[in-house]
Amino acid sequence: PPPSSSSQASTTLCCVTYNDPSLVRTLTLNLRSASKPVPLVVVNAGSSAVDPLAFCGVASTVTVVKGPKGRGQSHKTALSHVATDRCTFCHADTLLPPRWDLAVGAGFDAVAREPGCVAFGFRMSPGVPLGWTVDWAVWLRCKLFGLPYGDQCLSFRTEEFRSAGGYPE
């Protein structure tokens, strides 16, 4: 069974990339904003080569694998390389809040042993013209449909997510 509290559990940051030049910069910022070094899994599904050495010193371990085209298959590839209690998926251009790993742990503590996931809210960078309209539209979409979406960063208990079949095709 998974550890009983967020302080004992660990999470792997998973990212699928498709020709995104900001990958290294954004993932490095995300890794540095965690409270402690976390494992990183990058599935390269179409980008130029991703150098694992770019993340040395900011991730506890780094796994870069060539993945298939298509989000579902690529995310399943990432999931197959996760060896921690939890897995956190985000887009290559998603910037996570400071100490995001502790927020994930607190979210799981809040739902105790109930199945579920933890999702962060979506917010455009402050300098994006009319970014507030995108923020509002994403918030409304989530409220209307009651679902988080991938651009918001989703975290799961690894074994529960594997048992559920991971991401759909």
Short mmCIF file of N, CA and C in Angstrom, two decimals:
data_model
loop_
_atom_site.label_atom_id
_atom_site.label_comp_id
_atom_site.label_asym_id
_atom_site.label_seq_id
_atom_site.Cartn_x
_atom_site.Cartn_y
_atom_site.Cartn_z
N PRO A 1 0.83 -1.20 0.00
CA PRO A 1 0.00 0.00 0.00
C PRO A 1 0.86 1.25 0.00
N PRO A 2 0.34 2.38 -0.55
CA PRO A 2 1.10 3.61 -0.58
C PRO A 2 1.33 4.15 0.83
N PRO A 3 2.36 4.96 1.02
CA PRO A 3 2.59 5.55 2.32
C PRO A 3 1.37 6.35 2.76
N SER A 4 1.22 6.51 4.09
CA SER A 4 0.01 7.12 4.61
C SER A 4 0.03 8.63 4.57
N SER A 5 1.17 9.27 4.41
CA SER A 5 1.17 10.72 4.38
C SER A 5 2.05 11.25 3.26
N SER A 6 1.80 12.50 2.89
CA SER A 6 2.53 13.10 1.79
C SER A 6 4.02 13.21 2.06
N SER A 7 4.42 13.31 3.31
CA SER A 7 5.83 13.45 3.61
C SER A 7 6.60 12.16 3.33
N GLN A 8 5.92 11.02 3.29
CA GLN A 8 6.59 9.75 3.05
C GLN A 8 6.56 9.32 1.59
N ALA A 9 5.62 9.82 0.82
CA ALA A 9 5.46 9.40 -0.57
C ALA A 9 6.31 10.27 -1.48
N SER A 10 6.62 9.74 -2.65
CA SER A 10 7.38 10.52 -3.62
C SER A 10 6.64 10.51 -4.95
N THR A 11 6.95 11.50 -5.78
CA THR A 11 6.28 11.62 -7.06
C THR A 11 7.31 11.77 -8.17
N THR A 12 6.99 11.25 -9.34
CA THR A 12 7.80 11.40 -10.53
C THR A 12 7.13 12.43 -11.43
N LEU A 13 7.89 13.37 -11.95
CA LEU A 13 7.38 14.34 -12.91
C LEU A 13 7.51 13.74 -14.30
N CYS A 14 6.39 13.65 -15.02
CA CYS A 14 6.37 13.06 -16.36
C CYS A 14 5.97 14.12 -17.38
N CYS A 15 6.66 14.13 -18.49
CA CYS A 15 6.36 15.11 -19.53
C CYS A 15 6.54 14.46 -20.89
N VAL A 16 5.59 14.72 -21.78
CA VAL A 16 5.69 14.29 -23.17
C VAL A 16 5.98 15.54 -23.98
N THR A 17 6.94 15.45 -24.88
CA THR A 17 7.28 16.63 -25.67
C THR A 17 7.15 16.35 -27.17
N TYR A 18 6.63 17.37 -27.85
CA TYR A 18 6.49 17.36 -29.31
C TYR A 18 7.08 18.67 -29.84
N ASN A 19 8.32 18.66 -30.25
CA ASN A 19 8.95 19.83 -30.86
C ASN A 19 8.75 21.11 -30.05
N ASP A 20 9.00 21.06 -28.76
CA ASP A 20 8.83 22.23 -27.91
C ASP A 20 10.19 22.77 -27.48
N PRO A 21 10.58 23.94 -28.01
CA PRO A 21 11.91 24.47 -27.69
C PRO A 21 12.05 24.92 -26.23
N SER A 22 10.96 25.16 -25.53
CA SER A 22 11.04 25.62 -24.14
C SER A 22 11.16 24.46 -23.15
N LEU A 23 11.21 23.23 -23.63
CA LEU A 23 11.20 22.05 -22.77
C LEU A 23 12.25 22.11 -21.66
N VAL A 24 13.50 22.28 -22.01
CA VAL A 24 14.57 22.21 -21.01
C VAL A 24 14.40 23.33 -19.98
N ARG A 25 14.14 24.54 -20.45
CA ARG A 25 14.00 25.67 -19.53
C ARG A 25 12.84 25.46 -18.57
N THR A 26 11.67 25.12 -19.08
CA THR A 26 10.49 24.98 -18.24
C THR A 26 10.61 23.80 -17.29
N LEU A 27 11.06 22.65 -17.78
CA LEU A 27 11.21 21.49 -16.89
C LEU A 27 12.26 21.75 -15.82
N THR A 28 13.33 22.45 -16.15
CA THR A 28 14.34 22.78 -15.14
C THR A 28 13.72 23.67 -14.06
N LEU A 29 12.93 24.66 -14.45
CA LEU A 29 12.25 25.51 -13.47
C LEU A 29 11.31 24.68 -12.60
N ASN A 30 10.57 23.75 -13.20
CA ASN A 30 9.66 22.90 -12.43
C ASN A 30 10.41 22.00 -11.45
N LEU A 31 11.51 21.45 -11.90
CA LEU A 31 12.30 20.59 -11.02
C LEU A 31 12.89 21.39 -9.87
N ARG A 32 13.36 22.59 -10.16
CA ARG A 32 13.93 23.43 -9.10
C ARG A 32 12.86 23.93 -8.13
N SER A 33 11.62 24.03 -8.58
CA SER A 33 10.57 24.55 -7.69
C SER A 33 10.01 23.48 -6.75
N ALA A 34 10.39 22.22 -6.95
CA ALA A 34 9.98 21.16 -6.01
C ALA A 34 10.74 21.36 -4.70
N SER A 35 10.18 20.84 -3.62
CA SER A 35 10.81 21.00 -2.30
C SER A 35 12.08 20.17 -2.16
N LYS A 36 12.22 19.14 -3.00
CA LYS A 36 13.40 18.28 -3.00
C LYS A 36 13.52 17.69 -4.40
N PRO A 37 14.68 17.19 -4.78
CA PRO A 37 14.82 16.60 -6.12
C PRO A 37 13.84 15.43 -6.33
N VAL A 38 13.19 15.42 -7.47
CA VAL A 38 12.25 14.35 -7.82
C VAL A 38 12.71 13.69 -9.12
N PRO A 39 12.29 12.44 -9.35
CA PRO A 39 12.61 11.79 -10.62
C PRO A 39 11.88 12.46 -11.79
N LEU A 40 12.49 12.40 -12.96
CA LEU A 40 11.91 12.97 -14.17
C LEU A 40 11.86 11.91 -15.25
N VAL A 41 10.71 11.80 -15.93
CA VAL A 41 10.56 10.95 -17.11
C VAL A 41 10.12 11.85 -18.25
N VAL A 42 10.90 11.89 -19.33
CA VAL A 42 10.56 12.65 -20.52
C VAL A 42 10.35 11.66 -21.65
N VAL A 43 9.19 11.74 -22.29
CA VAL A 43 8.92 10.92 -23.47
C VAL A 43 9.05 11.85 -24.67
N ASN A 44 10.02 11.55 -25.51
CA ASN A 44 10.28 12.34 -26.70
C ASN A 44 9.46 11.76 -27.84
N ALA A 45 8.36 12.43 -28.16
CA ALA A 45 7.44 11.93 -29.19
C ALA A 45 7.48 12.79 -30.44
N GLY A 46 8.65 13.24 -30.81
CA GLY A 46 8.76 13.99 -32.04
C GLY A 46 9.74 15.13 -32.00
N SER A 47 10.26 15.49 -30.85
CA SER A 47 11.21 16.59 -30.76
C SER A 47 12.58 16.15 -31.24
N SER A 48 13.43 17.15 -31.41
CA SER A 48 14.82 16.81 -31.63
C SER A 48 15.32 16.15 -30.34
N ALA A 49 16.50 15.63 -30.37
CA ALA A 49 17.00 14.87 -29.23
C ALA A 49 16.92 15.67 -27.93
N VAL A 50 16.47 15.02 -26.87
CA VAL A 50 16.42 15.61 -25.54
C VAL A 50 17.61 15.05 -24.77
N ASP A 51 18.49 15.94 -24.29
CA ASP A 51 19.70 15.53 -23.60
C ASP A 51 19.44 15.36 -22.11
N PRO A 52 19.53 14.14 -21.58
CA PRO A 52 19.29 13.92 -20.15
C PRO A 52 20.25 14.71 -19.27
N LEU A 53 21.43 15.03 -19.79
CA LEU A 53 22.41 15.77 -19.00
C LEU A 53 21.92 17.18 -18.66
N ALA A 54 20.96 17.69 -19.42
CA ALA A 54 20.42 19.02 -19.16
C ALA A 54 19.73 19.09 -17.80
N PHE A 55 19.34 17.96 -17.25
CA PHE A 55 18.59 17.93 -15.99
C PHE A 55 19.41 17.42 -14.81
N CYS A 56 20.69 17.15 -15.05
CA CYS A 56 21.55 16.68 -13.96
C CYS A 56 21.64 17.76 -12.89
N GLY A 57 21.53 17.34 -11.66
CA GLY A 57 21.62 18.27 -10.54
C GLY A 57 20.29 18.86 -10.12
N VAL A 58 19.26 18.74 -10.96
CA VAL A 58 17.94 19.26 -10.58
C VAL A 58 16.89 18.17 -10.46
N ALA A 59 17.18 16.97 -10.93
CA ALA A 59 16.28 15.82 -10.78
C ALA A 59 17.04 14.73 -10.04
N SER A 60 16.32 13.92 -9.26
CA SER A 60 17.01 12.83 -8.56
C SER A 60 17.42 11.74 -9.53
N THR A 61 16.60 11.46 -10.53
CA THR A 61 16.94 10.56 -11.64
C THR A 61 16.31 11.12 -12.90
N VAL A 62 16.87 10.79 -14.05
CA VAL A 62 16.35 11.27 -15.33
C VAL A 62 16.21 10.09 -16.27
N THR A 63 15.04 9.93 -16.85
CA THR A 63 14.80 8.91 -17.87
C THR A 63 14.23 9.62 -19.10
N VAL A 64 14.90 9.49 -20.23
CA VAL A 64 14.42 10.05 -21.49
C VAL A 64 14.23 8.89 -22.43
N VAL A 65 13.02 8.72 -22.94
CA VAL A 65 12.73 7.62 -23.86
C VAL A 65 12.06 8.14 -25.11
N LYS A 66 12.32 7.46 -26.21
CA LYS A 66 11.63 7.77 -27.46
C LYS A 66 10.23 7.21 -27.36
N GLY A 67 9.24 8.01 -27.69
CA GLY A 67 7.87 7.55 -27.55
C GLY A 67 7.12 7.57 -28.86
N PRO A 68 5.97 6.92 -28.86
CA PRO A 68 5.13 6.93 -30.05
C PRO A 68 4.42 8.27 -30.21
N LYS A 69 3.94 8.53 -31.39
CA LYS A 69 3.11 9.72 -31.60
C LYS A 69 1.76 9.45 -30.94
N GLY A 70 1.11 10.49 -30.51
CA GLY A 70 -0.19 10.35 -29.87
C GLY A 70 -0.07 10.49 -28.36
N ARG A 71 -0.90 11.33 -27.78
CA ARG A 71 -0.82 11.62 -26.35
C ARG A 71 -1.02 10.40 -25.46
N GLY A 72 -2.08 9.64 -25.71
CA GLY A 72 -2.37 8.50 -24.85
C GLY A 72 -1.24 7.51 -24.79
N GLN A 73 -0.74 7.09 -25.94
CA GLN A 73 0.37 6.13 -26.00
C GLN A 73 1.65 6.70 -25.37
N SER A 74 1.91 7.98 -25.62
CA SER A 74 3.11 8.60 -25.06
C SER A 74 3.03 8.68 -23.54
N HIS A 75 1.85 9.02 -23.02
CA HIS A 75 1.70 9.07 -21.57
C HIS A 75 1.78 7.67 -20.94
N LYS A 76 1.26 6.68 -21.64
CA LYS A 76 1.40 5.31 -21.14
C LYS A 76 2.87 4.88 -21.12
N THR A 77 3.63 5.34 -22.11
CA THR A 77 5.07 5.06 -22.12
C THR A 77 5.72 5.68 -20.90
N ALA A 78 5.37 6.92 -20.60
CA ALA A 78 5.93 7.57 -19.40
C ALA A 78 5.54 6.79 -18.14
N LEU A 79 4.28 6.42 -18.03
CA LEU A 79 3.80 5.69 -16.86
C LEU A 79 4.57 4.39 -16.65
N SER A 80 4.96 3.73 -17.74
CA SER A 80 5.69 2.47 -17.61
C SER A 80 7.08 2.65 -17.01
N HIS A 81 7.58 3.89 -16.94
CA HIS A 81 8.91 4.16 -16.38
C HIS A 81 8.85 4.77 -14.98
N VAL A 82 7.66 4.91 -14.42
CA VAL A 82 7.51 5.51 -13.09
C VAL A 82 7.75 4.44 -12.03
N ALA A 83 8.61 4.75 -11.05
CA ALA A 83 8.91 3.81 -9.97
C ALA A 83 8.61 4.41 -8.60
N THR A 84 7.81 5.48 -8.56
CA THR A 84 7.47 6.14 -7.30
C THR A 84 6.00 5.92 -6.98
N ASP A 85 5.58 6.36 -5.80
CA ASP A 85 4.20 6.19 -5.33
C ASP A 85 3.19 6.98 -6.15
N ARG A 86 3.64 8.13 -6.66
CA ARG A 86 2.74 9.01 -7.41
C ARG A 86 3.40 9.42 -8.71
N CYS A 87 2.57 9.79 -9.68
CA CYS A 87 3.07 10.29 -10.95
C CYS A 87 2.35 11.60 -11.25
N THR A 88 3.10 12.58 -11.72
CA THR A 88 2.56 13.90 -12.04
C THR A 88 2.85 14.18 -13.50
N PHE A 89 1.81 14.42 -14.28
CA PHE A 89 1.94 14.67 -15.72
C PHE A 89 1.66 16.13 -16.02
N CYS A 90 2.51 16.72 -16.87
CA CYS A 90 2.23 18.08 -17.32
C CYS A 90 2.77 18.26 -18.73
N HIS A 91 2.27 19.28 -19.41
CA HIS A 91 2.78 19.61 -20.74
C HIS A 91 4.17 20.20 -20.61
N ALA A 92 4.93 20.15 -21.67
CA ALA A 92 6.30 20.66 -21.66
C ALA A 92 6.36 22.16 -21.36
N ASP A 93 5.29 22.89 -21.66
CA ASP A 93 5.30 24.33 -21.42
C ASP A 93 4.53 24.74 -20.16
N THR A 94 4.15 23.78 -19.33
CA THR A 94 3.42 24.07 -18.09
C THR A 94 4.40 24.44 -17.00
N LEU A 95 4.19 25.59 -16.38
CA LEU A 95 5.04 26.01 -15.27
C LEU A 95 4.30 25.73 -13.97
N LEU A 96 4.90 24.94 -13.10
CA LEU A 96 4.27 24.53 -11.84
C LEU A 96 4.55 25.54 -10.74
N PRO A 97 3.68 25.60 -9.73
CA PRO A 97 3.89 26.55 -8.63
C PRO A 97 5.04 26.10 -7.73
N PRO A 98 5.60 27.04 -6.94
CA PRO A 98 6.66 26.65 -6.00
C PRO A 98 6.19 25.54 -5.06
N ARG A 99 7.10 24.60 -4.79
CA ARG A 99 6.84 23.48 -3.88
C ARG A 99 5.61 22.66 -4.31
N TRP A 100 5.46 22.51 -5.60
CA TRP A 100 4.32 21.80 -6.17
C TRP A 100 4.21 20.38 -5.64
N ASP A 101 5.34 19.74 -5.38
CA ASP A 101 5.32 18.36 -4.89
C ASP A 101 4.63 18.27 -3.53
N LEU A 102 4.79 19.29 -2.69
CA LEU A 102 4.11 19.30 -1.39
C LEU A 102 2.61 19.53 -1.56
N ALA A 103 2.24 20.35 -2.55
CA ALA A 103 0.81 20.57 -2.83
C ALA A 103 0.16 19.27 -3.32
N VAL A 104 0.88 18.51 -4.14
CA VAL A 104 0.37 17.21 -4.59
C VAL A 104 0.15 16.30 -3.38
N GLY A 105 1.14 16.24 -2.50
CA GLY A 105 1.02 15.41 -1.30
C GLY A 105 -0.15 15.83 -0.43
N ALA A 106 -0.33 17.14 -0.25
CA ALA A 106 -1.45 17.64 0.56
C ALA A 106 -2.79 17.28 -0.08
N GLY A 107 -2.84 17.33 -1.40
CA GLY A 107 -4.07 16.95 -2.09
C GLY A 107 -4.41 15.49 -1.86
N PHE A 108 -3.42 14.63 -1.91
CA PHE A 108 -3.67 13.21 -1.66
C PHE A 108 -4.01 12.95 -0.20
N ASP A 109 -3.38 13.68 0.70
CA ASP A 109 -3.73 13.55 2.12
C ASP A 109 -5.20 13.92 2.33
N ALA A 110 -5.68 14.93 1.60
CA ALA A 110 -7.06 15.40 1.77
C ALA A 110 -8.08 14.35 1.33
N VAL A 111 -7.74 13.53 0.33
CA VAL A 111 -8.69 12.52 -0.12
C VAL A 111 -8.43 11.17 0.54
N ALA A 112 -7.44 11.12 1.42
CA ALA A 112 -7.10 9.91 2.19
C ALA A 112 -6.97 8.71 1.26
N ARG A 113 -7.72 7.65 1.49
CA ARG A 113 -7.59 6.44 0.68
C ARG A 113 -8.61 6.35 -0.44
N GLU A 114 -9.36 7.42 -0.65
CA GLU A 114 -10.30 7.42 -1.77
C GLU A 114 -9.53 7.47 -3.09
N PRO A 115 -10.00 6.75 -4.09
CA PRO A 115 -9.35 6.89 -5.40
C PRO A 115 -9.53 8.31 -5.90
N GLY A 116 -8.60 8.79 -6.64
CA GLY A 116 -8.73 10.13 -7.17
C GLY A 116 -7.44 10.65 -7.73
N CYS A 117 -7.48 11.91 -8.13
CA CYS A 117 -6.29 12.55 -8.65
C CYS A 117 -6.23 13.96 -8.07
N VAL A 118 -5.09 14.59 -8.25
CA VAL A 118 -4.88 15.96 -7.82
C VAL A 118 -4.57 16.76 -9.08
N ALA A 119 -5.22 17.91 -9.24
CA ALA A 119 -4.99 18.75 -10.41
C ALA A 119 -4.74 20.19 -9.98
N PHE A 120 -3.79 20.83 -10.62
CA PHE A 120 -3.55 22.25 -10.38
C PHE A 120 -4.45 23.06 -11.29
N GLY A 121 -4.76 24.28 -10.89
CA GLY A 121 -5.50 25.20 -11.75
C GLY A 121 -4.62 25.72 -12.86
N PHE A 122 -5.24 26.28 -13.87
CA PHE A 122 -4.52 26.78 -15.04
C PHE A 122 -4.47 28.30 -14.96
N ARG A 123 -3.31 28.88 -15.26
CA ARG A 123 -3.19 30.33 -15.31
C ARG A 123 -2.15 30.70 -16.35
N MET A 124 -2.52 31.59 -17.26
CA MET A 124 -1.58 32.07 -18.28
C MET A 124 -0.50 32.92 -17.62
N SER A 125 0.64 33.04 -18.27
CA SER A 125 1.69 33.93 -17.78
C SER A 125 1.15 35.36 -17.74
N PRO A 126 1.57 36.14 -16.73
CA PRO A 126 1.04 37.50 -16.59
C PRO A 126 1.25 38.39 -17.82
N GLY A 127 2.30 38.18 -18.60
CA GLY A 127 2.58 39.03 -19.74
C GLY A 127 1.79 38.71 -21.00
N VAL A 128 0.96 37.69 -20.98
CA VAL A 128 0.22 37.29 -22.18
C VAL A 128 -0.97 38.23 -22.38
N PRO A 129 -1.04 38.92 -23.53
CA PRO A 129 -2.18 39.81 -23.77
C PRO A 129 -3.51 39.05 -23.68
N LEU A 130 -4.44 39.59 -22.94
CA LEU A 130 -5.77 39.00 -22.74
C LEU A 130 -5.71 37.59 -22.15
N GLY A 131 -4.62 37.27 -21.47
CA GLY A 131 -4.46 35.94 -20.87
C GLY A 131 -5.57 35.62 -19.88
N TRP A 132 -6.12 36.63 -19.24
CA TRP A 132 -7.21 36.40 -18.28
C TRP A 132 -8.40 35.76 -18.95
N THR A 133 -8.63 36.02 -20.25
CA THR A 133 -9.78 35.41 -20.92
C THR A 133 -9.58 33.91 -21.07
N VAL A 134 -8.33 33.49 -21.33
CA VAL A 134 -8.04 32.06 -21.42
C VAL A 134 -8.20 31.44 -20.04
N ASP A 135 -7.67 32.10 -19.00
CA ASP A 135 -7.81 31.60 -17.62
C ASP A 135 -9.28 31.37 -17.29
N TRP A 136 -10.11 32.35 -17.60
CA TRP A 136 -11.54 32.27 -17.30
C TRP A 136 -12.20 31.14 -18.09
N ALA A 137 -11.85 31.00 -19.37
CA ALA A 137 -12.46 29.96 -20.21
C ALA A 137 -12.10 28.56 -19.70
N VAL A 138 -10.85 28.37 -19.28
CA VAL A 138 -10.43 27.07 -18.75
C VAL A 138 -11.16 26.80 -17.44
N TRP A 139 -11.24 27.80 -16.57
CA TRP A 139 -11.97 27.64 -15.30
C TRP A 139 -13.42 27.24 -15.57
N LEU A 140 -14.07 27.93 -16.52
CA LEU A 140 -15.46 27.63 -16.84
C LEU A 140 -15.60 26.21 -17.40
N ARG A 141 -14.72 25.81 -18.28
CA ARG A 141 -14.76 24.46 -18.86
C ARG A 141 -14.68 23.42 -17.75
N CYS A 142 -13.79 23.63 -16.79
CA CYS A 142 -13.65 22.67 -15.68
C CYS A 142 -14.90 22.65 -14.81
N LYS A 143 -15.47 23.81 -14.54
CA LYS A 143 -16.68 23.88 -13.71
C LYS A 143 -17.87 23.22 -14.41
N LEU A 144 -18.03 23.49 -15.68
CA LEU A 144 -19.17 22.93 -16.42
C LEU A 144 -19.09 21.41 -16.56
N PHE A 145 -17.91 20.90 -16.85
CA PHE A 145 -17.77 19.47 -17.12
C PHE A 145 -17.24 18.68 -15.93
N GLY A 146 -16.80 19.38 -14.88
CA GLY A 146 -16.33 18.70 -13.67
C GLY A 146 -15.08 17.88 -13.87
N LEU A 147 -14.27 18.25 -14.85
CA LEU A 147 -13.06 17.49 -15.15
C LEU A 147 -11.85 18.39 -15.25
N PRO A 148 -10.71 17.97 -14.71
CA PRO A 148 -9.47 18.69 -14.98
C PRO A 148 -8.96 18.27 -16.36
N TYR A 149 -8.12 19.07 -16.94
CA TYR A 149 -7.56 18.77 -18.24
C TYR A 149 -6.04 18.76 -18.16
N GLY A 150 -5.39 18.16 -19.14
CA GLY A 150 -3.95 17.96 -19.12
C GLY A 150 -3.12 19.21 -19.00
N ASP A 151 -3.61 20.34 -19.49
CA ASP A 151 -2.81 21.55 -19.38
C ASP A 151 -2.79 22.10 -17.97
N GLN A 152 -3.39 21.38 -17.04
CA GLN A 152 -3.43 21.82 -15.66
C GLN A 152 -2.51 21.02 -14.75
N CYS A 153 -1.83 20.05 -15.22
CA CYS A 153 -0.97 19.20 -14.42
C CYS A 153 -1.82 18.25 -13.58
N LEU A 154 -1.74 16.99 -13.87
CA LEU A 154 -2.53 15.96 -13.20
C LEU A 154 -1.61 14.99 -12.46
N SER A 155 -1.97 14.67 -11.23
CA SER A 155 -1.20 13.73 -10.42
C SER A 155 -2.08 12.56 -10.00
N PHE A 156 -1.49 11.37 -10.01
CA PHE A 156 -2.21 10.15 -9.67
C PHE A 156 -1.37 9.29 -8.74
N ARG A 157 -2.04 8.44 -7.97
CA ARG A 157 -1.32 7.36 -7.29
C ARG A 157 -0.96 6.37 -8.40
N THR A 158 0.30 6.05 -8.48
CA THR A 158 0.80 5.28 -9.63
C THR A 158 0.07 3.96 -9.82
N GLU A 159 -0.04 3.17 -8.76
CA GLU A 159 -0.66 1.85 -8.92
C GLU A 159 -2.14 1.95 -9.27
N GLU A 160 -2.85 2.91 -8.70
CA GLU A 160 -4.27 3.10 -9.05
C GLU A 160 -4.40 3.48 -10.52
N PHE A 161 -3.53 4.35 -10.98
CA PHE A 161 -3.59 4.81 -12.36
C PHE A 161 -3.27 3.67 -13.32
N ARG A 162 -2.29 2.85 -12.95
CA ARG A 162 -1.97 1.69 -13.79
C ARG A 162 -3.14 0.72 -13.81
N SER A 163 -3.75 0.48 -12.65
CA SER A 163 -4.90 -0.44 -12.58
C SER A 163 -6.07 0.04 -13.41
N ALA A 164 -6.23 1.36 -13.50
CA ALA A 164 -7.32 1.94 -14.29
C ALA A 164 -7.01 1.95 -15.79
N GLY A 165 -5.80 1.57 -16.16
CA GLY A 165 -5.43 1.53 -17.58
C GLY A 165 -4.68 2.74 -18.06
N GLY A 166 -4.36 3.69 -17.17
CA GLY A 166 -3.62 4.88 -17.58
C GLY A 166 -4.43 5.76 -18.48
N TYR A 167 -3.76 6.53 -19.31
CA TYR A 167 -4.44 7.43 -20.23
C TYR A 167 -5.10 6.63 -21.35
N PRO A 168 -6.28 7.06 -21.80
CA PRO A 168 -6.92 6.36 -22.93
C PRO A 168 -6.14 6.64 -24.21
N GLU A 169 -6.32 5.78 -25.20
CA GLU A 169 -5.60 5.91 -26.47
C GLU A 169 -5.91 7.21 -27.15
#
